[in-house]
Coordinates of N, CA and C in Angstrom, one line a residue:
X1 N 118.9 100.6 88.2 CA 118.3 100.2 89.0 C 118.6 101.1 90.6
X2 N 119.5 101.7 90.6 CA 120.1 102.6 91.4 C 118.9 104.2 91.5
X3 N 118.7 104.7 90.3 CA 117.6 105.9 90.1 C 116.2 104.7 90.6
X4 N 115.7 104.2 90.4 CA 114.6 103.2 90.7 C 114.3 103.3 92.4
X5 N 115.6 102.9 93.0 CA 115.8 102.4 94.5 C 115.8 103.8 95.3
X6 N 116.4 104.4 94.9 CA 116.0 106.3 95.1 C 115.1 106.8 95.2
X7 N 114.4 106.4 94.0 CA 112.8 107.3 94.1 C 111.9 106.5 94.8
X8 N 112.0 105.0 94.8 CA 111.1 104.2 96.0 C 111.3 104.6 97.4
X9 N 112.6 105.0 97.7 CA 112.6 104.6 99.2 C 113.1 106.3 99.5
X10 N 113.1 107.5 98.6 CA 113.0 108.7 99.2 C 115.1 109.3 99.5
X11 N 115.7 108.5 98.7 CA 117.1 108.4 99.1 C 117.8 109.2 97.6
X12 N 119.1 109.4 98.2 CA 119.8 109.9 97.2 C 120.5 108.6 96.1
X13 N 121.0 109.1 94.7 CA 121.4 107.8 94.2 C 122.5 107.5 94.7
X14 N 123.5 107.9 95.2 CA 124.4 108.0 96.2 C 124.2 106.6 97.1
X15 N 123.1 107.4 98.2 CA 122.8 106.1 98.8 C 122.0 105.1 98.5
X16 N 121.7 105.4 97.3 CA 121.0 103.6 96.7 C 122.0 102.6 96.1
X17 N 123.2 103.3 95.8 CA 124.4 102.8 95.2 C 125.2 101.9 96.5
X18 N 125.2 103.3 97.8 CA 125.8 102.6 98.8 C 125.2 101.2 99.6
X19 N 123.7 101.5 99.7 CA 122.8 100.2 99.9 C 123.3 98.7 99.2
X20 N 123.1 99.6 97.8 CA 123.1 98.1 97.1 C 124.7 97.4 97.2
X21 N 125.4 98.5 97.6 CA 126.7 97.5 97.5 C 127.1 96.8 99.1
X22 N 126.3 97.5 100.0 CA 126.3 96.5 101.1 C 125.7 95.1 100.9
X23 N 124.6 95.3 100.1 CA 123.7 94.0 100.3 C 124.6 93.2 99.4
X24 N 125.5 93.5 98.5 CA 126.4 92.9 97.9 C 127.3 92.1 98.3
X25 N 127.7 92.8 99.2 CA 129.0 92.4 100.3 C 128.4 91.3 101.3
X26 N 127.4 91.8 101.9 CA 126.7 91.0 102.9 C 126.2 89.4 101.9
X27 N 126.1 89.7 100.8 CA 125.9 88.4 100.1 C 127.1 87.8 99.9
X28 N 128.1 88.1 99.9 CA 129.2 87.5 99.4 C 129.9 86.9 100.8
X29 N 129.6 87.5 101.8 CA 129.8 87.1 103.0 C 129.1 85.9 103.4
X30 N 127.9 85.3 102.8 CA 127.0 84.6 103.0 C 127.3 83.4 101.7
X31 N 128.4 83.5 101.2 CA 128.9 82.7 99.8 C 127.4 82.9 98.6
X32 N 127.2 84.2 98.4 CA 126.3 84.5 97.5 C 126.8 85.3 96.6
X33 N 126.7 85.3 95.1 CA 127.6 86.3 94.1 C 126.4 87.0 93.6
X34 N 126.2 88.4 94.2 CA 124.9 88.9 94.0 C 125.4 90.0 92.6
X35 N 124.8 89.9 91.3 CA 125.5 90.9 90.3 C 124.3 92.3 89.7
X36 N 124.2 93.0 91.2 CA 123.3 94.0 90.8 C 123.5 95.0 89.8
X37 N 124.9 95.0 89.3 CA 125.1 95.5 88.0 C 124.5 95.2 86.4
X38 N 124.2 93.8 86.6 CA 123.5 93.4 85.5 C 122.4 93.0 85.8
X39 N 121.4 93.2 87.1 CA 120.3 93.0 87.3 C 119.2 93.1 86.3
X40 N 117.9 92.8 86.0 CA 117.0 93.0 84.9 C 116.0 93.0 85.7
X41 N 115.7 94.5 85.9 CA 114.3 95.0 86.6 C 113.3 94.4 85.7
X42 N 112.6 93.9 86.5 CA 111.0 93.7 85.4 C 110.0 93.2 87.1
X43 N 108.9 93.2 86.4 CA 107.6 92.5 87.3 C 107.9 91.2 87.5
X44 N 108.0 90.9 88.9 CA 107.8 89.6 89.5 C 106.7 89.2 90.0
X45 N 105.5 89.5 89.4 CA 104.3 88.6 89.8 C 104.2 87.3 89.5
X46 N 104.0 87.1 88.0 CA 104.4 85.8 87.4 C 105.2 84.8 88.0
X47 N 106.6 85.3 88.7 CA 107.4 84.6 89.3 C 107.0 84.2 90.4
X48 N 106.0 85.1 91.4 CA 105.6 84.7 92.7 C 104.6 83.5 92.4
X49 N 103.5 83.7 91.2 CA 102.6 82.3 90.9 C 103.2 81.7 90.6
X50 N 104.8 81.5 90.0 CA 105.3 79.9 89.7 C 105.5 79.4 90.8
X51 N 106.1 80.5 91.9 CA 106.2 79.5 93.4 C 105.3 79.1 93.9
X52 N 104.0 79.6 94.1 CA 103.0 79.1 94.4 C 102.5 77.8 93.6
X53 N 102.7 78.0 92.4 CA 102.4 76.6 91.8 C 103.2 75.5 92.4
X54 N 104.6 75.7 92.3 CA 105.7 74.8 93.1 C 105.3 74.3 94.3
X55 N 104.8 75.3 95.0 CA 104.4 74.9 96.5 C 103.2 73.6 96.5
X56 N 102.5 74.0 95.3 CA 101.2 73.0 95.2 C 101.8 71.7 94.7
X57 N 103.1 71.6 94.5 CA 103.9 70.5 93.5 C 105.4 69.8 94.6
X58 N 105.1 70.5 95.9 CA 106.1 70.7 97.1 C 107.7 70.7 96.7
X59 N 107.9 71.7 96.1 CA 109.1 72.0 95.3 C 109.0 74.0 95.2
X60 N 108.4 74.2 96.5 CA 108.3 75.8 96.8 C 110.0 76.2 97.2
X61 N 110.8 75.9 97.6 CA 111.8 76.0 98.7 C 112.9 76.0 97.2
X62 N 112.8 74.7 96.6 CA 113.8 74.5 95.5 C 113.8 75.9 94.3
X63 N 112.0 75.9 94.2 CA 111.9 76.5 92.9 C 112.1 78.3 93.4
X64 N 111.9 78.9 94.5 CA 112.7 79.9 94.7 C 113.6 80.4 94.8
X65 N 114.5 79.0 95.8 CA 116.0 79.4 95.5 C 116.6 79.7 94.2
X66 N 115.8 78.7 92.7 CA 116.2 78.9 92.0 C 115.9 80.0 90.8
X67 N 114.8 80.5 91.4 CA 114.4 81.8 91.0 C 115.2 83.2 91.3
X68 N 115.5 83.0 92.6 CA 116.4 83.9 93.2 C 117.7 84.1 92.9
X69 N 118.7 82.6 92.4 CA 119.8 82.5 91.9 C 119.6 83.1 90.7
X70 N 119.2 82.8 89.6 CA 119.1 83.5 88.1 C 118.7 84.4 88.4
X71 N 118.2 85.5 89.3 CA 117.6 87.0 89.2 C 118.9 87.5 89.5
X72 N 119.6 87.3 90.9 CA 120.5 87.9 91.2 C 122.2 87.9 90.9
X73 N 122.1 86.3 90.4 CA 123.3 86.1 90.4 C 123.7 85.5 88.5
X74 N 122.7 85.4 87.8 CA 122.8 85.1 86.5 C 121.9 85.9 85.7
X75 N 121.7 87.0 86.4 CA 120.8 88.0 85.4 C 120.0 87.7 84.7
X76 N 119.4 86.6 85.1 CA 117.9 86.4 84.0 C 116.7 87.0 84.2
X77 N 115.8 87.1 83.0 CA 114.6 88.0 83.0 C 113.6 87.0 83.7
X78 N 113.2 87.2 85.3 CA 112.5 86.3 85.7 C 110.9 87.0 85.8
X79 N 110.7 88.0 84.4 CA 109.4 88.3 84.3 C 108.8 87.6 82.8
X80 N 109.7 87.0 82.5 CA 109.5 86.3 81.2 C 109.2 85.1 81.1
X81 N 108.3 84.7 80.5 CA 107.4 83.2 80.7 C 108.7 82.2 80.1
X82 N 108.8 82.5 79.2 CA 110.1 81.1 79.0 C 111.1 81.2 79.8
X83 N 111.7 82.1 80.3 CA 112.8 82.0 81.4 C 112.4 81.1 82.4
X84 N 110.9 81.6 83.3 CA 110.5 80.9 84.0 C 110.1 79.1 83.9
X85 N 109.8 79.1 82.7 CA 109.1 78.0 82.5 C 110.6 76.7 82.1
X86 N 111.7 77.6 81.9 CA 113.1 77.1 81.8 C 113.5 76.3 83.3
X87 N 113.3 77.5 83.9 CA 113.8 77.3 85.4 C 113.2 76.4 86.3
X88 N 111.6 76.5 86.0 CA 110.9 75.4 86.2 C 111.0 74.4 86.1
X89 N 111.3 73.9 84.8 CA 111.9 72.3 84.4 C 112.9 71.9 85.4
X90 N 114.0 72.7 85.3 CA 115.1 72.6 85.8 C 115.2 71.9 87.3
X91 N 113.8 72.6 88.1 CA 113.5 71.8 89.5 C 112.8 70.7 89.9
X92 N 112.3 70.3 88.4 CA 111.3 69.1 88.4 C 110.1 69.5 87.9
X93 N 109.6 70.3 87.6 CA 108.5 70.9 87.2 C 108.0 70.6 86.1
X94 N 106.8 69.9 85.2 CA 106.2 69.8 84.2 C 106.0 71.0 83.7
X95 N 107.1 71.1 82.1 CA 107.0 72.3 81.6 C 106.2 72.6 80.8
X96 N 104.7 71.8 80.6 CA 103.8 72.2 80.2 C 102.8 72.3 80.8
X97 N 103.0 71.9 82.0 CA 101.6 72.5 83.5 C 102.1 73.7 83.5
X98 N 103.7 74.0 83.5 CA 104.1 75.7 83.8 C 103.5 76.2 82.8
X99 N 103.9 75.8 81.5 CA 103.2 77.0 80.4 C 101.7 77.3 80.6
X100 N 101.0 76.1 80.7 CA 99.7 76.6 80.8 C 99.5 77.4 82.0
X101 N 100.1 77.3 82.9 CA 99.8 77.7 84.3 C 100.1 79.4 83.9
X102 N 100.9 79.9 83.8 CA 101.7 81.2 83.0 C 100.6 81.7 82.4
X103 N 100.3 81.0 81.3 CA 99.5 81.5 80.4 C 97.8 82.2 80.4
X104 N 97.7 81.5 81.8 CA 96.3 81.6 82.8 C 96.7 82.8 83.7
X105 N 95.2 83.0 84.5 CA 95.3 83.9 85.6 C 95.6 82.9 87.1
X106 N 96.0 81.8 86.8 CA 96.3 80.8 87.8 C 97.0 81.0 89.0
X107 N 97.0 80.9 90.2 CA 97.6 81.5 91.2 C 97.8 82.6 91.6
X108 N 97.1 83.7 91.0 CA 97.2 85.2 90.8 C 96.3 85.4 92.4
X109 N 95.3 84.5 92.2 CA 94.4 84.9 93.9 C 95.7 84.5 95.4
X110 N 96.3 83.5 95.1 CA 97.4 83.2 96.0 C 98.3 84.2 96.3
X111 N 98.9 84.5 95.3 CA 99.8 86.2 95.5 C 99.5 86.8 95.7
X112 N 97.8 87.5 95.5 CA 96.9 88.5 95.9 C 97.2 88.6 97.3
X113 N 96.7 87.3 98.1 CA 96.4 87.0 99.3 C 97.6 87.5 100.2
X114 N 98.9 87.0 99.3 CA 100.1 87.0 100.4 C 100.6 88.6 100.3
X115 N 100.2 89.2 99.1 CA 100.5 90.8 99.0 C 99.3 91.6 100.0
X116 N 98.0 91.2 100.4 CA 97.1 91.6 101.4 C 97.8 91.3 102.8
X117 N 98.1 90.3 102.9 CA 98.6 89.5 104.5 C 100.0 90.8 104.8
X118 N 100.8 90.7 103.8 CA 101.8 91.5 104.1 C 101.4 92.9 104.4
X119 N 101.0 93.5 103.4 CA 100.4 95.1 103.4 C 99.9 95.2 104.9
X120 N 98.8 94.4 105.4 CA 98.3 94.2 106.8 C 99.3 94.2 108.1
X121 N 100.4 93.6 107.8 CA 101.3 93.6 108.6 C 102.6 94.7 108.8
X122 N 102.6 95.4 107.7 CA 103.2 96.4 107.3 C 104.8 96.2 106.4
X123 N 104.8 94.9 105.6 CA 105.7 94.7 104.7 C 105.6 96.1 103.9
X124 N 106.9 96.5 103.3 CA 107.0 97.6 102.3 C 108.2 97.7 101.8
X125 N 109.0 96.6 102.1 CA 110.7 96.1 101.3 C 110.3 94.8 101.9
X126 N 111.6 93.9 100.8 CA 112.3 92.4 101.3 C 113.4 92.7 101.1
X127 N 114.6 92.3 102.1 CA 113.6 91.2 102.7 C 113.1 91.6 104.2
X128 N 111.8 91.0 104.5 CA 111.0 91.5 106.0 C 110.9 90.4 106.7
X129 N 111.5 90.2 107.7 CA 111.4 89.4 108.8 C 110.6 89.7 110.0
X130 N 109.2 88.7 110.2 CA 108.6 89.0 111.3 C 108.7 87.5 112.0
X131 N 109.0 88.3 113.8 CA 109.4 86.8 114.4 C 107.7 87.2 115.5
X132 N 107.8 86.4 115.8 CA 106.4 86.0 116.6 C 105.3 87.1 116.7
X133 N 105.1 87.0 115.4 CA 104.1 87.7 114.6 C 103.7 89.5 115.6
X134 N 104.9 89.7 115.9 CA 104.7 91.2 116.8 C 106.4 91.9 116.3
X135 N 107.0 90.9 116.2 CA 108.6 92.1 116.1 C 109.3 91.8 114.5
X136 N 109.5 92.8 114.2 CA 110.0 93.0 112.5 C 111.4 93.5 112.5
X137 N 111.6 92.9 111.6 CA 113.1 93.2 111.1 C 113.2 93.4 109.4
X138 N 113.7 94.8 108.9 CA 113.4 95.0 107.6 C 114.6 95.2 107.1
X139 N 114.8 94.7 105.8 CA 116.2 95.2 104.9 C 117.1 93.8 105.4
X140 N 118.3 94.1 104.5 CA 119.5 93.1 105.0 C 120.2 93.3 105.9
X141 N 120.2 92.3 107.0 CA 120.8 93.1 108.3 C 122.2 92.0 108.7
X142 N 123.1 92.3 109.3 CA 123.8 91.6 109.5 C 123.9 90.7 110.8
X143 N 124.2 89.5 110.7 CA 124.0 88.4 112.0 C 123.5 89.0 113.3
X144 N 124.5 90.1 113.7 CA 124.3 90.2 115.0 C 123.2 91.1 115.3
X145 N 122.9 91.5 114.0 CA 121.0 92.4 114.4 C 120.2 91.2 114.9
X146 N 120.2 90.4 114.2 CA 119.1 89.0 114.3 C 119.4 88.1 115.5
X147 N 121.0 88.3 116.2 CA 121.1 87.6 117.4 C 120.4 88.6 118.5
X148 N 121.0 89.9 118.3 CA 120.2 90.8 119.1 C 118.7 90.9 119.5
X149 N 118.3 90.9 118.0 CA 116.5 91.1 118.4 C 116.1 89.6 118.9
X150 N 116.4 88.3 118.5 CA 116.2 87.2 119.1 C 116.3 87.5 120.8
X151 N 117.1 87.8 121.2 CA 118.0 87.7 122.5 C 116.5 88.9 123.2
X152 N 116.4 90.1 122.5 CA 115.2 90.8 122.8 C 114.0 90.1 123.0
X153 N 113.6 89.3 122.0 CA 112.6 88.6 121.8 C 111.9 87.7 123.2
X154 N 113.3 86.7 123.4 CA 113.0 85.9 124.2 C 113.4 86.5 126.0
X155 N 114.0 87.7 125.9 CA 113.7 88.2 127.5 C 112.5 88.9 127.6
X156 N 111.5 89.6 126.3 CA 110.6 90.2 126.6 C 109.5 89.1 126.9
X157 N 109.6 87.8 126.0 CA 108.6 87.0 126.1 C 108.6 86.1 127.4
X158 N 109.6 86.2 128.0 CA 109.7 85.3 129.1 C 108.8 85.6 130.5

């Protein structure tokens, strides 16, 4: 994982390790147990399709949280259709409907539309926060940074 991060963001492996450890520590301070050392790198496109499917059934937040926990804490393979189907059933989605959706191209257009919108506003990493459609914060940031950014937004918008 560290090699991939280093290559993607043009940093040394040591910097990638330090950034990862920083994220793990910030997660811990928020009550989350991230296990980056056992995380399974995968293509997350189908996980995003599943989230869009869950949105149509009023379970987007639940599905998103379950996928994130499975990925970052439980080191589950969220690119695997069986894993995704199981996670979906856990949050109350119909197992057969999810299997059919994953076996098709359903929801791909919705995910691609989100990707295009993100690209247009300059998203190139996650997390990415856009405030008032004009102020952006990227990466895992301490609470103080969000407070400062919001104070600046309020001051400028007054």
